PDB file of C-alpha atoms in Angstrom:
ATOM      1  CA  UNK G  21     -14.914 -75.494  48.475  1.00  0.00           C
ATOM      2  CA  UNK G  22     -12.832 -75.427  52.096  1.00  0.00           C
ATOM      3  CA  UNK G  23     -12.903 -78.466  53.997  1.00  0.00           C
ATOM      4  CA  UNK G  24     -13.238 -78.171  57.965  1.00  0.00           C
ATOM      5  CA  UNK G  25     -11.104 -80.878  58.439  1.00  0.00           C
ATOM      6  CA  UNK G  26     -12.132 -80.395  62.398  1.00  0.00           C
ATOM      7  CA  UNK G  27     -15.210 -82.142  61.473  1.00  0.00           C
ATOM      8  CA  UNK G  28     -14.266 -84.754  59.006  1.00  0.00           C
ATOM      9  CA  UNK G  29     -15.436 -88.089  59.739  1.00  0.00           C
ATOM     10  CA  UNK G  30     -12.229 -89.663  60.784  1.00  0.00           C
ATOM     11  CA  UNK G  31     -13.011 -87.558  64.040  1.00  0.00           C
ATOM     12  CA  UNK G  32     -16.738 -87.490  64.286  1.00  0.00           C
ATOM     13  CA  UNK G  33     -16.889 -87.153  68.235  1.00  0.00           C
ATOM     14  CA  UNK G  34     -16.477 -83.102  67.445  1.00  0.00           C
ATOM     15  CA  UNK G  35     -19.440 -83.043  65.047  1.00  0.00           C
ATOM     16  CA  UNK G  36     -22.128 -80.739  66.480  1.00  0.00           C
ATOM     17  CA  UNK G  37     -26.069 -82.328  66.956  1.00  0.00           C
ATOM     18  CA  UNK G  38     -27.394 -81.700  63.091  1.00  0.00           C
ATOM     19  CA  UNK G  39     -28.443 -78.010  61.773  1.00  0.00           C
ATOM     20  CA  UNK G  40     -30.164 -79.072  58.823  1.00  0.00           C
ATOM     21  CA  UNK G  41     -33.883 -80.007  59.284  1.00  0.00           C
ATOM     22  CA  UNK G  42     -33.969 -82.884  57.010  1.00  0.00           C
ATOM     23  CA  UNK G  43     -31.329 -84.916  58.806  1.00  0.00           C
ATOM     24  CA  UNK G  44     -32.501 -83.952  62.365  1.00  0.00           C
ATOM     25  CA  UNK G  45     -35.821 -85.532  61.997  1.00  0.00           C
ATOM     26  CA  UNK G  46     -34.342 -88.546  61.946  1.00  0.00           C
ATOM     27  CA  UNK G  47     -34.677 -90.978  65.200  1.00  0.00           C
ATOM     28  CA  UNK G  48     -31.136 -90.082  67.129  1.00  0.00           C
ATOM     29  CA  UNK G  49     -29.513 -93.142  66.832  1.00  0.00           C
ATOM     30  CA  UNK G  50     -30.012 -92.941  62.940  1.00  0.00           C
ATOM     31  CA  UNK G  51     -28.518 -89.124  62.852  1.00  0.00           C
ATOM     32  CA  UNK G  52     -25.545 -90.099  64.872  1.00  0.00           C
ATOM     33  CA  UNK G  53     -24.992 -93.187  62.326  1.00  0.00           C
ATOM     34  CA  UNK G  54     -25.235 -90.410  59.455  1.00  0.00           C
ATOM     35  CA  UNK G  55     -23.195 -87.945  60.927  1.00  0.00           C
ATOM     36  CA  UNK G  56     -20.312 -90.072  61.593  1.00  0.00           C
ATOM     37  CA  UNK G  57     -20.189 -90.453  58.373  1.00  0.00           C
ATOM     38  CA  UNK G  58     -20.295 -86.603  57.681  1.00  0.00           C
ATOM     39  CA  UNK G  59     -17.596 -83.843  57.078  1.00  0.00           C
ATOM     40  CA  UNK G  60     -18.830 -79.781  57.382  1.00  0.00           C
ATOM     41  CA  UNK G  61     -17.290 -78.098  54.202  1.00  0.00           C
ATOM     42  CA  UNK G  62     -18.121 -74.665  53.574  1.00  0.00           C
ATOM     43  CA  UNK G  63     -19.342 -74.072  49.803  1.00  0.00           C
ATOM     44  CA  UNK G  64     -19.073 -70.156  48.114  1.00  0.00           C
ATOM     45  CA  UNK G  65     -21.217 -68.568  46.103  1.00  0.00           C
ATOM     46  CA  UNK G  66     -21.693 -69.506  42.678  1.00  0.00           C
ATOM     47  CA  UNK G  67     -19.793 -72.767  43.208  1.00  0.00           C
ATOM     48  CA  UNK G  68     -20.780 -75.401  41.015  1.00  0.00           C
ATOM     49  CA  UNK G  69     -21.313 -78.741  42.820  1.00  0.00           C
ATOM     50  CA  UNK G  70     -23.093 -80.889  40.247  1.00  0.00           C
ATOM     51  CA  UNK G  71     -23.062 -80.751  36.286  1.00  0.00           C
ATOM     52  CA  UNK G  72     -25.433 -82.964  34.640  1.00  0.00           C
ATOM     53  CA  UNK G  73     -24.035 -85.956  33.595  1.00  0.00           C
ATOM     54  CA  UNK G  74     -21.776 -86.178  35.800  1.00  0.00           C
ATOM     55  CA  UNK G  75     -20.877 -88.735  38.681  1.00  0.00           C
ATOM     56  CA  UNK G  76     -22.261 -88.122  42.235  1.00  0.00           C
ATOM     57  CA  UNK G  77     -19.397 -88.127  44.097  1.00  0.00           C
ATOM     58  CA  UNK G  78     -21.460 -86.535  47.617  1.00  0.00           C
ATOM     59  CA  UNK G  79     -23.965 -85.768  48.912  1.00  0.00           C
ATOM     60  CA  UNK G  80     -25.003 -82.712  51.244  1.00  0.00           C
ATOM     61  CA  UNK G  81     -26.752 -81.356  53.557  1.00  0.00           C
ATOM     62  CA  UNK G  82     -26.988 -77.653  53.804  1.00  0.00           C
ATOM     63  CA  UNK G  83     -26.806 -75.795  56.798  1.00  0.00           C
ATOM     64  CA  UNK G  84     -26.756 -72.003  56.497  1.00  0.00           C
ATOM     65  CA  UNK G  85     -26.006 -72.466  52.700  1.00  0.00           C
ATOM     66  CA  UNK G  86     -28.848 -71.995  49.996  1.00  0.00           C
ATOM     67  CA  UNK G  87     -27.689 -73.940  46.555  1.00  0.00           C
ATOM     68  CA  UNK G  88     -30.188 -73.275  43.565  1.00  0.00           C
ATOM     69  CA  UNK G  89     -31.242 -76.407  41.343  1.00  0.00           C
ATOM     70  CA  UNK G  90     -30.838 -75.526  37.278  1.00  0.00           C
ATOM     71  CA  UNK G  91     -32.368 -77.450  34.881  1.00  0.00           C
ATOM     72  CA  UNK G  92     -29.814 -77.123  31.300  1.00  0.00           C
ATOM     73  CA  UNK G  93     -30.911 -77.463  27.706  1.00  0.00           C
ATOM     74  CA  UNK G  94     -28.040 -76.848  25.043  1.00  0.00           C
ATOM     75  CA  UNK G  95     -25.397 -76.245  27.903  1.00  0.00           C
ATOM     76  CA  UNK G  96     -26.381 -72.546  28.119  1.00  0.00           C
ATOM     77  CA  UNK G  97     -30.368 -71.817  28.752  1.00  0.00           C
ATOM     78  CA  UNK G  98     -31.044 -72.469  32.406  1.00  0.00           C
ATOM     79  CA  UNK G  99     -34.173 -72.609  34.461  1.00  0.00           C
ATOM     80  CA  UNK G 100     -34.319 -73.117  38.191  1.00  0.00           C
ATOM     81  CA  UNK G 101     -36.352 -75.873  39.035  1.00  0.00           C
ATOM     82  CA  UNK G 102     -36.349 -75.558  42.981  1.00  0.00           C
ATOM     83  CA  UNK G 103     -33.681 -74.865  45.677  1.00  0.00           C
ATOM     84  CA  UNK G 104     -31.969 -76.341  48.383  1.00  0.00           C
ATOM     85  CA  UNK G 105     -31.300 -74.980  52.102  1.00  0.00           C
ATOM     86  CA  UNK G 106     -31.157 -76.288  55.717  1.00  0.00           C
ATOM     87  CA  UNK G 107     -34.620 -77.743  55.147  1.00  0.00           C
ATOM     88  CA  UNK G 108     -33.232 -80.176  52.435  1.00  0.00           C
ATOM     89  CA  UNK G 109     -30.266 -82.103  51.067  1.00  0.00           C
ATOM     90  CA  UNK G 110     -28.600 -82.773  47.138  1.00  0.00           C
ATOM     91  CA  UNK G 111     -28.154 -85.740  45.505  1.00  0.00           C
ATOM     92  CA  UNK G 112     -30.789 -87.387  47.054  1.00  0.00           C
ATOM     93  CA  UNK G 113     -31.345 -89.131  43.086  1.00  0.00           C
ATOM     94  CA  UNK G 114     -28.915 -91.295  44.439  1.00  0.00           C
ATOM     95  CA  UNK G 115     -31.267 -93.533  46.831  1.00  0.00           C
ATOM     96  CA  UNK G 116     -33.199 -94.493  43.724  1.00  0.00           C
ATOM     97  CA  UNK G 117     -30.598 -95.782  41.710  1.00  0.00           C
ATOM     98  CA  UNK G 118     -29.374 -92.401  39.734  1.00  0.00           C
ATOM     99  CA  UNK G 119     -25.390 -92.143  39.852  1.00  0.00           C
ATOM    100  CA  UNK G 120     -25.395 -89.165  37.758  1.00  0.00           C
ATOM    101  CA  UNK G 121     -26.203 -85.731  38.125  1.00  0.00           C
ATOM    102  CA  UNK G 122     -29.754 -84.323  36.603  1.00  0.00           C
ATOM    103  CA  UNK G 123     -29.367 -80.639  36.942  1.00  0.00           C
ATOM    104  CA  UNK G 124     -26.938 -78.290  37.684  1.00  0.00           C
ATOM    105  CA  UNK G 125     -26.641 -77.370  41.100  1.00  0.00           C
ATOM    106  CA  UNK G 126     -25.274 -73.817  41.953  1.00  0.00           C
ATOM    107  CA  UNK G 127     -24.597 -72.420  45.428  1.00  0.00           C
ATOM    108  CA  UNK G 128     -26.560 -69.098  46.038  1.00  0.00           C
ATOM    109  CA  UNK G 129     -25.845 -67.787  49.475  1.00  0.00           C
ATOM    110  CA  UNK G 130     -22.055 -68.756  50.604  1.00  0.00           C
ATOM    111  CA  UNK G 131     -22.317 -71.176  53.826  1.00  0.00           C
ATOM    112  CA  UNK G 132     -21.532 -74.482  55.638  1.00  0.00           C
ATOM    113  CA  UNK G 133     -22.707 -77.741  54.854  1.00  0.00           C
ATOM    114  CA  UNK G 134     -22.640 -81.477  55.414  1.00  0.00           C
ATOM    115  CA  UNK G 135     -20.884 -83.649  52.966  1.00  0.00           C
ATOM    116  CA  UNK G 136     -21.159 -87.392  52.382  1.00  0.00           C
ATOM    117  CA  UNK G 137     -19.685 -89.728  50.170  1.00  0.00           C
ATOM    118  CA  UNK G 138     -22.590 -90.773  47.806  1.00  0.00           C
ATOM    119  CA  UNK G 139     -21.467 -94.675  48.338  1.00  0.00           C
ATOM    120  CA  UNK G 140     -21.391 -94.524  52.399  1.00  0.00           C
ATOM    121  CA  UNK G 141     -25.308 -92.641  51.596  1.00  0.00           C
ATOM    122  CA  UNK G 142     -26.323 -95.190  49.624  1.00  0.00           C
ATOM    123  CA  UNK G 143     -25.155 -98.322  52.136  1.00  0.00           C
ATOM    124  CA  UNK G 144     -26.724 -96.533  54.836  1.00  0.00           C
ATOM    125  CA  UNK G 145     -29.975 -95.803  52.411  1.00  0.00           C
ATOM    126  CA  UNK G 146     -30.606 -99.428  51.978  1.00  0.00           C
ATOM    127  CA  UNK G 147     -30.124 -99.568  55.816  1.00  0.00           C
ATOM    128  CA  UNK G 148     -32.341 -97.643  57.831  1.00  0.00           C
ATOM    129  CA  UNK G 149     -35.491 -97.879  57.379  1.00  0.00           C
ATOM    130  CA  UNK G 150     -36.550 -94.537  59.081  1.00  0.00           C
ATOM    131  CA  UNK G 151     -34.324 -92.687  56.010  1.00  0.00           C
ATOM    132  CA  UNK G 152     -36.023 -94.680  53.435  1.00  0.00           C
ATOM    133  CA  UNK G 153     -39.235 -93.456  54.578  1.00  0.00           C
ATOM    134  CA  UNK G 154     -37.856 -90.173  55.002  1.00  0.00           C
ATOM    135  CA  UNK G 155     -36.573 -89.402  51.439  1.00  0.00           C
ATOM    136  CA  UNK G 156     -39.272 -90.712  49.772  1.00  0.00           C
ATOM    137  CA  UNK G 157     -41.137 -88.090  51.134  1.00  0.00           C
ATOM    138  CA  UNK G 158     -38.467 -85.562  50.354  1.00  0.00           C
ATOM    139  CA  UNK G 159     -37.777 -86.372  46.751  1.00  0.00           C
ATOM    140  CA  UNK G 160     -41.927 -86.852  46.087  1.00  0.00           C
ATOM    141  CA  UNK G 161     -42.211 -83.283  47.404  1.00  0.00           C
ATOM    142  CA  UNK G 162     -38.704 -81.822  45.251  1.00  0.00           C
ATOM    143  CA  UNK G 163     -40.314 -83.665  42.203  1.00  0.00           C
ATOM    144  CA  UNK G 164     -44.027 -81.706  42.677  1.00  0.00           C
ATOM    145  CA  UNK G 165     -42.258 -78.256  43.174  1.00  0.00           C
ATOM    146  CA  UNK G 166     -40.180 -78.460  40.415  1.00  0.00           C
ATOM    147  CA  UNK G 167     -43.161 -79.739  38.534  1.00  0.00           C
ATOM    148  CA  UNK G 168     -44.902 -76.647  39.418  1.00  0.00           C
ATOM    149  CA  UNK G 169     -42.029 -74.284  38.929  1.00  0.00           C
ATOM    150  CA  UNK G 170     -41.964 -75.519  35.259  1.00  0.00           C
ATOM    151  CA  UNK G 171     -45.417 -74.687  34.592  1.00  0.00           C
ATOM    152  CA  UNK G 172     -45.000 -71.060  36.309  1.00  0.00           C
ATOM    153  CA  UNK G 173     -42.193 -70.343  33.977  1.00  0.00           C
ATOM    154  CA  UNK G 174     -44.374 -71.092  30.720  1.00  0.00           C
ATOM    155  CA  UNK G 175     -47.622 -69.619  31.860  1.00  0.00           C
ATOM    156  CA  UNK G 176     -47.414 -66.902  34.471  1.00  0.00           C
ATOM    157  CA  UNK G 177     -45.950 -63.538  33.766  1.00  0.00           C
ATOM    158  CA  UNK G 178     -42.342 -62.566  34.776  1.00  0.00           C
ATOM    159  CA  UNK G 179     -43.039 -59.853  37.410  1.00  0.00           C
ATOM    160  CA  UNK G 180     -45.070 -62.383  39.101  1.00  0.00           C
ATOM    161  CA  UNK G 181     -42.298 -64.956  38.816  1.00  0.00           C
ATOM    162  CA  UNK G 182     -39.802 -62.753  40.433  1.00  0.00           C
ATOM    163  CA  UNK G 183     -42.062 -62.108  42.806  1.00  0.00           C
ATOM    164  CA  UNK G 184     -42.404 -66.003  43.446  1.00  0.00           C
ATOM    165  CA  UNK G 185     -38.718 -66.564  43.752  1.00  0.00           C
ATOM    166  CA  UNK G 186     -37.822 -64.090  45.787  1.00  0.00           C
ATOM    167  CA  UNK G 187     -40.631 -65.419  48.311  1.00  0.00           C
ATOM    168  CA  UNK G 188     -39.149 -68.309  48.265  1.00  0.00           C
ATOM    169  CA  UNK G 189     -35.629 -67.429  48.778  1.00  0.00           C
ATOM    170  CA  UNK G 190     -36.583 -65.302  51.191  1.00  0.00           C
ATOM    171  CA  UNK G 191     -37.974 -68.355  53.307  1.00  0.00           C
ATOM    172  CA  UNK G 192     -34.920 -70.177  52.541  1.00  0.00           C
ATOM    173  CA  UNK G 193     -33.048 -68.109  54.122  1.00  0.00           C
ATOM    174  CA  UNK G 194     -34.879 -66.555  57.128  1.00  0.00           C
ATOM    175  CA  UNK G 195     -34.553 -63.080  55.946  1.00  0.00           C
ATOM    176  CA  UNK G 196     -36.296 -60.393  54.133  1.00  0.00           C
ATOM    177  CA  UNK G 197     -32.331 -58.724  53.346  1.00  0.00           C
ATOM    178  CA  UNK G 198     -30.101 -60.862  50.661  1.00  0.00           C
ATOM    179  CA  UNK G 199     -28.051 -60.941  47.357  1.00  0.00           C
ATOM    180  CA  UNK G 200     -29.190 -62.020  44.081  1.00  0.00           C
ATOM    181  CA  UNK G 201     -27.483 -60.568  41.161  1.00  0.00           C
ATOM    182  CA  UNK G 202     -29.291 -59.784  37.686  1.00  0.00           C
ATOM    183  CA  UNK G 203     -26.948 -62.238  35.956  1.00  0.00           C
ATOM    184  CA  UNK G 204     -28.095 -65.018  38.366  1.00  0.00           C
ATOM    185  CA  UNK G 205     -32.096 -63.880  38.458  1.00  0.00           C
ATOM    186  CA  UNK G 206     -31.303 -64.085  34.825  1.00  0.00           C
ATOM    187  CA  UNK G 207     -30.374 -67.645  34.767  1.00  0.00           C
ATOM    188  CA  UNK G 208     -32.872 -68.862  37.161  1.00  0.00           C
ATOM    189  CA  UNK G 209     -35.900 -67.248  35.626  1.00  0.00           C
ATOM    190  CA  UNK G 210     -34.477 -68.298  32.048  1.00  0.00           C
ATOM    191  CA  UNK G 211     -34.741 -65.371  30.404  1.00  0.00           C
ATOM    192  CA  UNK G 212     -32.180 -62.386  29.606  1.00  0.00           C
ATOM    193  CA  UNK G 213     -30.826 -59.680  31.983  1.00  0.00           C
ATOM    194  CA  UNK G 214     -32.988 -57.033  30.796  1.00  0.00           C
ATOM    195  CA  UNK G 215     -36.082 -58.787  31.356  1.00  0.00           C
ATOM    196  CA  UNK G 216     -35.212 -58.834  35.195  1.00  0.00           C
ATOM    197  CA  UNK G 217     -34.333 -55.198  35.316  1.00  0.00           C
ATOM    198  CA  UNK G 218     -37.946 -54.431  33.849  1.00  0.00           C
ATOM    199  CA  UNK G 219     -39.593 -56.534  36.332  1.00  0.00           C
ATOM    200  CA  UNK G 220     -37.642 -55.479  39.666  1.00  0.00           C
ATOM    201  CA  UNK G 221     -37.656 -51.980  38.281  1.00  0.00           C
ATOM    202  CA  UNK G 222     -41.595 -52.677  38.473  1.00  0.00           C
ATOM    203  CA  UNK G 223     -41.505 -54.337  41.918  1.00  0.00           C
ATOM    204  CA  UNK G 224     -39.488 -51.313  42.991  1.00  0.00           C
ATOM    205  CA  UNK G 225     -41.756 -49.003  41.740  1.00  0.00           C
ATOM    206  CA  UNK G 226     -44.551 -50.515  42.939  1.00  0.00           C
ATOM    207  CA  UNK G 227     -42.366 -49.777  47.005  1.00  0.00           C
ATOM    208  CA  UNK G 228     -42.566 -53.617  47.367  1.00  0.00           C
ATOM    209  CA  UNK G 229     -38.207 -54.108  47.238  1.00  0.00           C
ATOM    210  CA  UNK G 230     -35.618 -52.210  47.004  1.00  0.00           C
ATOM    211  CA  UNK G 231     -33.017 -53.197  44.628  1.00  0.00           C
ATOM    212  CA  UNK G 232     -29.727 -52.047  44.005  1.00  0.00           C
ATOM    213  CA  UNK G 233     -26.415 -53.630  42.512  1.00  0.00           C
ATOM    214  CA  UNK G 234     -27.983 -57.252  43.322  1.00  0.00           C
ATOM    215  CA  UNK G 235     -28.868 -56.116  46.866  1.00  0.00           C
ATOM    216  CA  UNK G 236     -32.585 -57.044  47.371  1.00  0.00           C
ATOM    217  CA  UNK G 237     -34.338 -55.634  50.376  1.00  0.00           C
ATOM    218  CA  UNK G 238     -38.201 -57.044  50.720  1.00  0.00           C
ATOM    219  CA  UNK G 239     -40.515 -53.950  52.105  1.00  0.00           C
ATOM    220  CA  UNK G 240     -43.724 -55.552  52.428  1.00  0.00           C
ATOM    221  CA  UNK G 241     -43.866 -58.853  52.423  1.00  0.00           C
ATOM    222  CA  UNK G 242     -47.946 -58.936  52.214  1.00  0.00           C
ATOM    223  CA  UNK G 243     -47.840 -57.052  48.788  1.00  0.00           C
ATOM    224  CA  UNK G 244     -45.211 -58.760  46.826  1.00  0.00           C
ATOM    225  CA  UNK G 245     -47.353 -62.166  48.000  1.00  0.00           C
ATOM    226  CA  UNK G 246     -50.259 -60.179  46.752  1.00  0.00           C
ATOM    227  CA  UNK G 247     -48.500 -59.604  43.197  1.00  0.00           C
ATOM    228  CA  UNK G 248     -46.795 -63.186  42.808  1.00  0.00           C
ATOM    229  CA  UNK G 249     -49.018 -65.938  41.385  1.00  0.00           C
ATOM    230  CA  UNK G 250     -50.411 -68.621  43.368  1.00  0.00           C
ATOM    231  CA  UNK G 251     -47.006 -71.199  42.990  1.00  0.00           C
ATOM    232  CA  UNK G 252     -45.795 -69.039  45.823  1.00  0.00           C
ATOM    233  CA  UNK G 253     -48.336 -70.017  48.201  1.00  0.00           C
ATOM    234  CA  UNK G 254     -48.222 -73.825  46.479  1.00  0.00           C
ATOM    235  CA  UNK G 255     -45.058 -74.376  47.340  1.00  0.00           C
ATOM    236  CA  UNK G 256     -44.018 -72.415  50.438  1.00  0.00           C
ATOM    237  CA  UNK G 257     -43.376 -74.173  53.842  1.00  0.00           C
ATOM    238  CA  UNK G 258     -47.107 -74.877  54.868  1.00  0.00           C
ATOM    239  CA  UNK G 259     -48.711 -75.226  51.235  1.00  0.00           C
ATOM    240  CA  UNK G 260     -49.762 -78.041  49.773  1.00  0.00           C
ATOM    241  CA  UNK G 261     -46.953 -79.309  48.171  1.00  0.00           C
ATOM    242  CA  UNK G 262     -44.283 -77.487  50.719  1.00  0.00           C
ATOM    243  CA  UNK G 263     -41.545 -78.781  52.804  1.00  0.00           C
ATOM    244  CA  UNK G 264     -43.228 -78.806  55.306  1.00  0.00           C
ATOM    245  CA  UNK G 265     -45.348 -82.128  54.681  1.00  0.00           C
ATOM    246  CA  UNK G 266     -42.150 -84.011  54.541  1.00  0.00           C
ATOM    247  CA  UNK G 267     -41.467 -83.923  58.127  1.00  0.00           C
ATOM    248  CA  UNK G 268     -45.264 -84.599  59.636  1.00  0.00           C
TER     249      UNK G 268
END
């Protein structure tokens, strides 16, 4: 990870007005209090910036980056269990008491975020009043996707659960053009590298994406929703358990 040392928090004046959504809902006074105590790193993909188990030594606060959440069994199977862009933050376990790590926390899309030390977070947790209120919302809403994800994963079929996560990622990031390998589809979807060929091979057959060498183009948007199983429309940004209800 490079640090922007421009922006550490020994000279906060320079720090831009916030770019990720979750701390710029917070009254101004409270985001300048948070910020101050904020450095912009920039994280690359496939950086590792949690293990479970271990300490939380920061938090952050994505800005154009997109980190995917990994649940581990055995140190080796993996399922993603939700994902984390400008709408959200990591380590937000941390506010309710957690000082270790509960899933594996990968960076997807290479990009700048917002780092805090996880002991100035929780100071300033047990402080404002208008974060408290704020992150409960968040982590009620990260705990019902992930909930939701897990039950995808056992009953829905895998074409469909492609389909679902690369809805998703495509909201994440604001567009229908981005990079996902096989070995990392693999890994999120928990299941082995052929198993994603078959079921993008399908998608691509079926004119919805193109896919080739872990480029992922989305053609029409309308029929891959049409093919992915109702989690999509769960847990995009206006359904019922979506980002989008933390910040009314």
């Amino acid at each position: 990870m490079n640090l922007n040392f421009d922006t550490a928090h020994n000279n906060s004046a320079t720090l831009q007005p916030a770019r990720n959504r979750l701390l710029a809902s917070l009254p101004e006074d409270d985001l300048a209090q948070l910020e101050a105590l904020c450095e912009t790193v920039e994280a690359d993909v496939g950086e590792v910036l949690y293990e479970p188990g271990q300490a939380i030594a920061y938090i952050y606060f994505p800005i154009d980056a997109l980190v995917s959440l990994l649940a581990v069994a055995e140190g080796r199977m993996t399922l993603e269990v939700g994902s984390v862009g400008r709408e959200g933050m990591l380590g937000a376990s941390v506010a309710l008491g957690h000082r270790q790590a509960q899933v594996r926390a990968v960076v997807q899309r290479a990009g700048s975020t917002l780092r805090m030390r996880a002991d100035h977070f929780r100071a300033e947790f047990s402080r404002l009043e208008s974060l408290q209120h704020l992150l409960h919302r968040y982590t009620d809403t990260l705990l019902a996707q992930a909930i939701q994800i897990a039950v995808c994963s056992r009953f829905h079929v895998l074409e469909a659960r492609l389909a679902r996560s690369l809805l998703i990622t495509r909201d994440r990031l604001q567009s229908e053009k981005f990079h996902l390998t096989h070995e990392f589809l693999a890994h999120a979807l928990g299941v082995r590298r052929v198993g994603v060929t078959k079921a993008a091979s399908a998608l691509q057959n079926q004119r919805l994406i193109t896919y080739s060498r872990g480029n992922i183009e989305i053609l029409d948007s309308s029929g891959l929703e049409a093919v992915s199983c109702r989690c999509y429309e769960l847990v995009k940004e206006n359904g019922a358990i979506g980002m989008g209800t933390v910040f009314v």
